[in-house]
Short mmCIF file of C-alpha atoms in Angstrom, two decimals:
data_model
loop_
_atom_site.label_atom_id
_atom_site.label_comp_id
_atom_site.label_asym_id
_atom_site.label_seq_id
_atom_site.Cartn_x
_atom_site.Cartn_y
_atom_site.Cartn_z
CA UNK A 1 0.00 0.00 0.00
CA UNK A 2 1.42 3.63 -1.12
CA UNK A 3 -1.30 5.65 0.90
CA UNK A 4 0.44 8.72 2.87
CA UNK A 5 -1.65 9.16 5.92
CA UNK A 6 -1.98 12.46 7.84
CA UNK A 7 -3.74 14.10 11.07
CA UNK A 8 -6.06 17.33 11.03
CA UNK A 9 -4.21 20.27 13.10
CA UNK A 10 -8.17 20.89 14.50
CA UNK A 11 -7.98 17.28 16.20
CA UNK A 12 -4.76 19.55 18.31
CA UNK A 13 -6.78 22.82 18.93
CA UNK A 14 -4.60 22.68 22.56
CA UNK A 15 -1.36 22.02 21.03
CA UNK A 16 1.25 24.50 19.69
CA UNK A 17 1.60 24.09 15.84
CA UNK A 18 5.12 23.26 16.09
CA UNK A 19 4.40 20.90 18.65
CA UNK A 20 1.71 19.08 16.67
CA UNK A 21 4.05 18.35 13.72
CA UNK A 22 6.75 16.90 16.17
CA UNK A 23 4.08 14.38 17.44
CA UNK A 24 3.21 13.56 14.27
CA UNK A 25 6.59 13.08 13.04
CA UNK A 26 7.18 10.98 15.86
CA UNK A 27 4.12 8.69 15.26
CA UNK A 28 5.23 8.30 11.91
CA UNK A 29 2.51 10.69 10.15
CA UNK A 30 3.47 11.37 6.32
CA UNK A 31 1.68 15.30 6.51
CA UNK A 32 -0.51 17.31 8.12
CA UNK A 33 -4.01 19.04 7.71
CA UNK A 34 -3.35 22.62 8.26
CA UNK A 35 -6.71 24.32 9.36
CA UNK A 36 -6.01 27.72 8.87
CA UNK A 37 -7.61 29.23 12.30
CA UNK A 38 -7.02 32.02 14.79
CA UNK A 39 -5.28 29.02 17.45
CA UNK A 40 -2.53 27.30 14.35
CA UNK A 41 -2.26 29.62 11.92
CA UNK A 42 -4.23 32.89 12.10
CA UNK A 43 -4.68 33.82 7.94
CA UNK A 44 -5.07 37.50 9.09
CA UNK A 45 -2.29 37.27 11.47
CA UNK A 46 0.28 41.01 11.23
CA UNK A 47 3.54 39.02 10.94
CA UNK A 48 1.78 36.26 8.91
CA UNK A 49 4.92 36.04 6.04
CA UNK A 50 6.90 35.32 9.11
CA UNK A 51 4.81 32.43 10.58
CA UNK A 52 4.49 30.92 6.97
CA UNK A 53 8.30 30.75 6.68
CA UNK A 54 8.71 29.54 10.01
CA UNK A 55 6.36 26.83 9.43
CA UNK A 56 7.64 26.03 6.11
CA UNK A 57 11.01 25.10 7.79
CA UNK A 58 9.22 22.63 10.20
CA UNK A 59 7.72 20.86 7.71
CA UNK A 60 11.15 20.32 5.53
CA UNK A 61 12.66 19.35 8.85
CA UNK A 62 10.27 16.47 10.08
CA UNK A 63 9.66 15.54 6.53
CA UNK A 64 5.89 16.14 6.52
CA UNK A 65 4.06 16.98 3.29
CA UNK A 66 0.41 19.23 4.00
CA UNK A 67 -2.46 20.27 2.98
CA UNK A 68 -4.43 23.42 3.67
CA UNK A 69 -7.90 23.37 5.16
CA UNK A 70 -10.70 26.11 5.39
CA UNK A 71 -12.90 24.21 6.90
CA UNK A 72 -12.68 26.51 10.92
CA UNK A 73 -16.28 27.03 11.58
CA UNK A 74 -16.13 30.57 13.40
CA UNK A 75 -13.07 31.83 11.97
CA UNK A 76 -14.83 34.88 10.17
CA UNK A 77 -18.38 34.84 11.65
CA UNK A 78 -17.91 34.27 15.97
CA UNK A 79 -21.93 33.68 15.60
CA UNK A 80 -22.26 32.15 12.31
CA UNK A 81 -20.74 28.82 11.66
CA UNK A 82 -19.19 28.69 8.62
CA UNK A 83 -20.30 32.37 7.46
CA UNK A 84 -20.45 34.13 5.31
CA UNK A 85 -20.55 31.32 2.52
CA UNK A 86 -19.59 31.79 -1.25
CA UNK A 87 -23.71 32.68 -1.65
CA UNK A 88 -23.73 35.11 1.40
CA UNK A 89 -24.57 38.92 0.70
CA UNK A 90 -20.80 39.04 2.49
CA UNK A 91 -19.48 36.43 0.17
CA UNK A 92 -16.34 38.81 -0.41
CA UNK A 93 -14.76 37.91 2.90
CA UNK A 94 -15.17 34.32 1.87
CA UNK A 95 -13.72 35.04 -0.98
CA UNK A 96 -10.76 36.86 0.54
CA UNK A 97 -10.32 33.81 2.84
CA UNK A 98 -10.02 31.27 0.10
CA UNK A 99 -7.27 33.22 -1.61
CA UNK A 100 -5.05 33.97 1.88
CA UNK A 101 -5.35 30.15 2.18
CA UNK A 102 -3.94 29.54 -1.54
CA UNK A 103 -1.45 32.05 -1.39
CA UNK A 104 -0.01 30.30 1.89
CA UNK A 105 -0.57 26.91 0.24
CA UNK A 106 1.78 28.09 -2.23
CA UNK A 107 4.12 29.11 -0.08
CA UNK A 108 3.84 25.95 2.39
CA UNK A 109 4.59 23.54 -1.27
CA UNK A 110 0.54 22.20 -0.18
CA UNK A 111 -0.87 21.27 -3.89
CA UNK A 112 -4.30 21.87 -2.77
CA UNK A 113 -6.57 23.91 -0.38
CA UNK A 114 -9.95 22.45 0.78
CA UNK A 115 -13.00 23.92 0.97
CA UNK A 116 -16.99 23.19 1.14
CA UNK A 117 -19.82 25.58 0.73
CA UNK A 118 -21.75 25.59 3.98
CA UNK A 119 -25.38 26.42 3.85
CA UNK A 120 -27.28 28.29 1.14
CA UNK A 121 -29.01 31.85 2.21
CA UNK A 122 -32.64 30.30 4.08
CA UNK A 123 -35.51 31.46 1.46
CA UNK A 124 -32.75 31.68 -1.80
CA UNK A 125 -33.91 29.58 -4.60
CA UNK A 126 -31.50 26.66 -5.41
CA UNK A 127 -30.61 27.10 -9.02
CA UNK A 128 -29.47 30.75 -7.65
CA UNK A 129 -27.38 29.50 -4.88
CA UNK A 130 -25.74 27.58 -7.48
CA UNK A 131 -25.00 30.82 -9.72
CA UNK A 132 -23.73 32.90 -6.61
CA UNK A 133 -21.16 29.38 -5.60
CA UNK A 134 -20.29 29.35 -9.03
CA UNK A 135 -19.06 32.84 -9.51
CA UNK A 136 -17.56 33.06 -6.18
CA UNK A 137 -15.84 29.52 -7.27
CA UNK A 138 -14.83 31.32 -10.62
CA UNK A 139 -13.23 34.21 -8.76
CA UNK A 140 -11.52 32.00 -6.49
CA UNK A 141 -10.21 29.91 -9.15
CA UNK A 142 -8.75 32.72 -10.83
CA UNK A 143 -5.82 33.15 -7.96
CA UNK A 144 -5.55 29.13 -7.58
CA UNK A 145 -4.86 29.07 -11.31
CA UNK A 146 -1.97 31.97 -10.64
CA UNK A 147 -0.60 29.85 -8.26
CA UNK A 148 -0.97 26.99 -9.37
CA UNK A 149 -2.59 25.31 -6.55
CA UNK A 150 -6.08 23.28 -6.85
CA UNK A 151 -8.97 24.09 -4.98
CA UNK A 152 -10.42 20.26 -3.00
CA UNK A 153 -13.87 21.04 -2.56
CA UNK A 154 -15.64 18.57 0.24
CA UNK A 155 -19.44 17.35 0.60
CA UNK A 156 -20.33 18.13 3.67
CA UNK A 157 -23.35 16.77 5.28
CA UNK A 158 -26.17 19.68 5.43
CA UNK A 159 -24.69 21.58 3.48
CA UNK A 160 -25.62 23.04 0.28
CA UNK A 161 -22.89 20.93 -1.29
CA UNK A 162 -23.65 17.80 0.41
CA UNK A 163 -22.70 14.52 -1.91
CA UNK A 164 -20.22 13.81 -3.85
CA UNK A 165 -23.01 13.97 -7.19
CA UNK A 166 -23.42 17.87 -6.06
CA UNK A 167 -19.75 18.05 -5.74
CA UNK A 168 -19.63 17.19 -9.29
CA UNK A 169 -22.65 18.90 -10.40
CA UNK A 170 -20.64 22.23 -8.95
CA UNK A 171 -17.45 20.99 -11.36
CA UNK A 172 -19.70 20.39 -14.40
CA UNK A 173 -20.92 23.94 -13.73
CA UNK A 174 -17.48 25.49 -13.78
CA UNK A 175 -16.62 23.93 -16.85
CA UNK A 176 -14.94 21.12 -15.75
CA UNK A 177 -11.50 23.47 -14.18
CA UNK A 178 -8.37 21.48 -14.15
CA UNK A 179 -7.84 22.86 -10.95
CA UNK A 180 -11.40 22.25 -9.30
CA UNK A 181 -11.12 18.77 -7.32
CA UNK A 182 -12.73 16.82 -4.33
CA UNK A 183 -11.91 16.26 -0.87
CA UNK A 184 -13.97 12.73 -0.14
CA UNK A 185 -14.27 12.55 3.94
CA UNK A 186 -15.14 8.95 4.30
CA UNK A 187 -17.35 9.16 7.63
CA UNK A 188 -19.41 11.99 5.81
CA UNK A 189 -20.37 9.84 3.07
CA UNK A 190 -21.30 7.06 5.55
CA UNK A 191 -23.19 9.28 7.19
CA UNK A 192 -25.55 11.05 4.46
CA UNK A 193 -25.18 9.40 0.95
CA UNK A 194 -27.89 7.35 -0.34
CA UNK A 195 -25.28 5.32 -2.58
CA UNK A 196 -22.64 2.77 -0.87
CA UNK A 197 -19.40 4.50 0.61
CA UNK A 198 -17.65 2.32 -2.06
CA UNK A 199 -19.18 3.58 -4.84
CA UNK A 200 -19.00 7.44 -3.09
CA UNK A 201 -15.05 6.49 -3.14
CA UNK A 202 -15.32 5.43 -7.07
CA UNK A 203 -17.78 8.07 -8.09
CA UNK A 204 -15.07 11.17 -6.71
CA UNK A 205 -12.25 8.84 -7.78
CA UNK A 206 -11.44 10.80 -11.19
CA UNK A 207 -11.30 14.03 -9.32
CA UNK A 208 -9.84 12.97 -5.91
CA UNK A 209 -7.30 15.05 -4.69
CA UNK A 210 -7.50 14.63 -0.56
CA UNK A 211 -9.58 11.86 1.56
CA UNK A 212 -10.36 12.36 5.34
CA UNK A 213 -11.07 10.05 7.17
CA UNK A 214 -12.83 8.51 10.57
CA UNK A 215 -15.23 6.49 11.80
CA UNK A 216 -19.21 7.16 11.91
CA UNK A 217 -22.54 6.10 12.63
CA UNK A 218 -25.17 6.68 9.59
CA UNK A 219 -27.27 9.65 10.15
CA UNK A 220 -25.51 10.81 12.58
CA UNK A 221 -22.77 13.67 11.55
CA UNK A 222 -20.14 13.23 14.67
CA UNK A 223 -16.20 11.95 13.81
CA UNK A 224 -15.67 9.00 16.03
CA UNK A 225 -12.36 7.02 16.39
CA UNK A 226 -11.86 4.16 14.37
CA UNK A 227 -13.71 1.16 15.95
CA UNK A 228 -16.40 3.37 17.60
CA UNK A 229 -18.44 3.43 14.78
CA UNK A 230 -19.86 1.43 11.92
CA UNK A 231 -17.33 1.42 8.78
CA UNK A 232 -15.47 -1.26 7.50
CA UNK A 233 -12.76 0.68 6.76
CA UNK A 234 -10.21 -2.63 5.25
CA UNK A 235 -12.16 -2.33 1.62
CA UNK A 236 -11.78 1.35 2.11
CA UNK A 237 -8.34 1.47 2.17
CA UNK A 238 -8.41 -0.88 -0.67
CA UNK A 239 -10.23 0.87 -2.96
CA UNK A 240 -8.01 3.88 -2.33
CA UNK A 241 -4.78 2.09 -3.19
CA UNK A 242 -6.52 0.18 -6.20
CA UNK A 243 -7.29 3.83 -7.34
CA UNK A 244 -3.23 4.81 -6.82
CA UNK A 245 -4.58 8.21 -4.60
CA UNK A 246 -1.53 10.40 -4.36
CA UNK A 247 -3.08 13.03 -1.91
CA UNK A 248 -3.25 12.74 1.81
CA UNK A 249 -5.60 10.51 4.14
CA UNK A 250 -6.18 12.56 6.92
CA UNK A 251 -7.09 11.50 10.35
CA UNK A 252 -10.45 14.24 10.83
CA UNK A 253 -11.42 14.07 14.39
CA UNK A 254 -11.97 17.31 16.17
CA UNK A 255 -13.36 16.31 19.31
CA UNK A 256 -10.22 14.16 20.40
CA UNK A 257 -8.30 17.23 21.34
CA UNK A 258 -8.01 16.70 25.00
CA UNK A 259 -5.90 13.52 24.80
CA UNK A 260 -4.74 14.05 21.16
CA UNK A 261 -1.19 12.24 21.06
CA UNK A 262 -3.09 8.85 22.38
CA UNK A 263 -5.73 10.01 19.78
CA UNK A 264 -3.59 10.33 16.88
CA UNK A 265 -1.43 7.29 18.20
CA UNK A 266 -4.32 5.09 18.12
CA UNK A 267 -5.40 6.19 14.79
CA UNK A 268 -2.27 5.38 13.06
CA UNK A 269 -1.78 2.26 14.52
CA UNK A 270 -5.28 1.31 13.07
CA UNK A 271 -4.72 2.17 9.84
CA UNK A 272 -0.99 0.17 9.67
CA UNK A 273 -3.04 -2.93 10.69
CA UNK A 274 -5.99 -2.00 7.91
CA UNK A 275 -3.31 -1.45 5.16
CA UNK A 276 -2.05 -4.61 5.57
CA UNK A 277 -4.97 -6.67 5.39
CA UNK A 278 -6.16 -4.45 2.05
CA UNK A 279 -3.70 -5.74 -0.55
CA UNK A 280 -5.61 -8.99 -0.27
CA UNK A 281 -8.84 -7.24 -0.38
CA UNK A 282 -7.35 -5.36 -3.73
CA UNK A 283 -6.58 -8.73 -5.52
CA UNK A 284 -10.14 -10.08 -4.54
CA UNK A 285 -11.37 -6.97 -5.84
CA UNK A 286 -9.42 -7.43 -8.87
CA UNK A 287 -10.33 -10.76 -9.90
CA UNK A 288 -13.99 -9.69 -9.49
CA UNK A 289 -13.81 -7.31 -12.05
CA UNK A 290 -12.29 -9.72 -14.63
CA UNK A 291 -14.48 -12.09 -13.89
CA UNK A 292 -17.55 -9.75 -14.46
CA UNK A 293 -15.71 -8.42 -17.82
CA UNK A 294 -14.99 -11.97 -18.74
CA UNK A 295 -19.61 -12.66 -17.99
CA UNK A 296 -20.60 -9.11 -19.71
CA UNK A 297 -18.24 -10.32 -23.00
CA UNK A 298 -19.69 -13.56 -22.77
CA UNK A 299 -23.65 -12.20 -22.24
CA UNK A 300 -22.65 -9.97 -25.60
CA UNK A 301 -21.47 -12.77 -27.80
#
């Protein structure tokens, strides 16, 4: 298995940043999910230049590779989670956000930036919240494509933007952008998708860019620890590494801040023990699909 796991910097919220990435390093992380947030890395911090080359130099030294997140809920709104959105009257500051986080991803060597759209205006028609994600998306895409970084949009559950068929409805919409992607989060599609996680996994697989990942209980949107909840998370794994994903898996559990090392310790151990049971899973899952190529050929002749 080539997977490159990581750990969310919001599963760390009473951590210093530069102590997070040493614990991570330790555990043997490959990266990091930088949350950009007033606690890690404040985007509208005065000496921010500073902190980014600071940072940047901690993450050549333990040898982690990142990717930045936008995903703090009451980083610009303290009463609005996740406001304004891209379809907010005050969609500019979202807007502003989104490039601050690209230019630092640029600057931190992070390929992509991750993002979701929250919830549409209450009483705005749908095919309008649409137009207003779309041209904040085409505004945002304009900086990603001068610096060359890609934006990983995420389905979030109640959200406008919710499955991974809206997350491609939104790409279709912007005209297919080489630099528009998805961020799958595995215990999100457990959670709210009407299709299997599997096929969630091969539906976003030729746009895929980042995968987080924990476990979850359907119809119920909280990020348990592997074990506590109801995915089987071996064919998971599988399916990723059949797919060759390049991009992170990220550890996403927020609520395990107050014994985060043990946390994040636990969490990498479990996914060692589920890589190493996938590549069996992978050939299994192989010789299915010949076997159904080698019936459908068969069935046509």
């Amino acid at each position: 298995m080539d997977l490159r796991f990581g750990y969310g910097t919001n599963g760390f919220t009473n951590h210093r940043l530069s102590d997070v990435l040493a614990v991570l390093s330790d555990l043997g992380y490959d990266g990091v999910a930088l949350t950009l947030d007033h606690g890690h890395l404040d985007p509208y911090a005065e000496d921010l230049p500073r902190q980014v080359n600071k940072l940047a130099g901690e993450l050549a030294w333990y040898g982690l590779s990142v990717t930045v997140e936008t995903g703090a809920p009451y980083l610009l709104d303290p009463w609005g989670k996740h406001e304004p959105t891209l379809m907010s009257e005050g969609a500019q500051r979202r807007v502003d956000l989104l490039r601050r986080a690209i230019w630092i991803a640029a600057d931190l060597g992070s390929p992509t930036v991750h993002l979701c759209s929250g919830a549409a205006p209450k009483g705005l028609p749908e095919e309008d919240a649409w137009k207003r994600l779309t041209a904040g998306m085409e505004t945002v895409l304009q900086t990603a494509e001068a610096n060359g970084v890609a934006l990983a949009f995420e389905p979030e559950p109640y959200m406008f933007v919710d499955t991974v068929e809206r997350c491609l409805e939104l790409g279709e919409r912007l005209g297919g952008h080489e630099l528009f992607g998805i961020t799958l989060d595995v215990g999100h599609a457990h959670c709210v998708e009407e299709i299997p996680l599997l096929e969630c996994v091969r539906l976003a697989a030729p746009q895929l860019l980042n995968v987080q990942i924990e476990d979850m209980v359907r119809g119920v949107h909280r990020h348990l620890e592997f074990g506590d909840g109801e995915i089987d998370f071996v064919p998971v794994l599988a399916a990723l590494g059949e797919l060759g994903h390049q991009g992170l898996v990220s550890v996403e559990i927020q609520g395990g801040s107050l014994d985060a090392p043990e946390v994040a310790r636990r969490s990498i151990e479990f996914l060692r023990r589920t890589a190493l049971n996938a590549p069996k899973v992978q050939k299994e899952q192989r010789e299915q699909k010949a076997q159904e190529a080698v019936q459908e050929a068969q069935a046509t002749q």
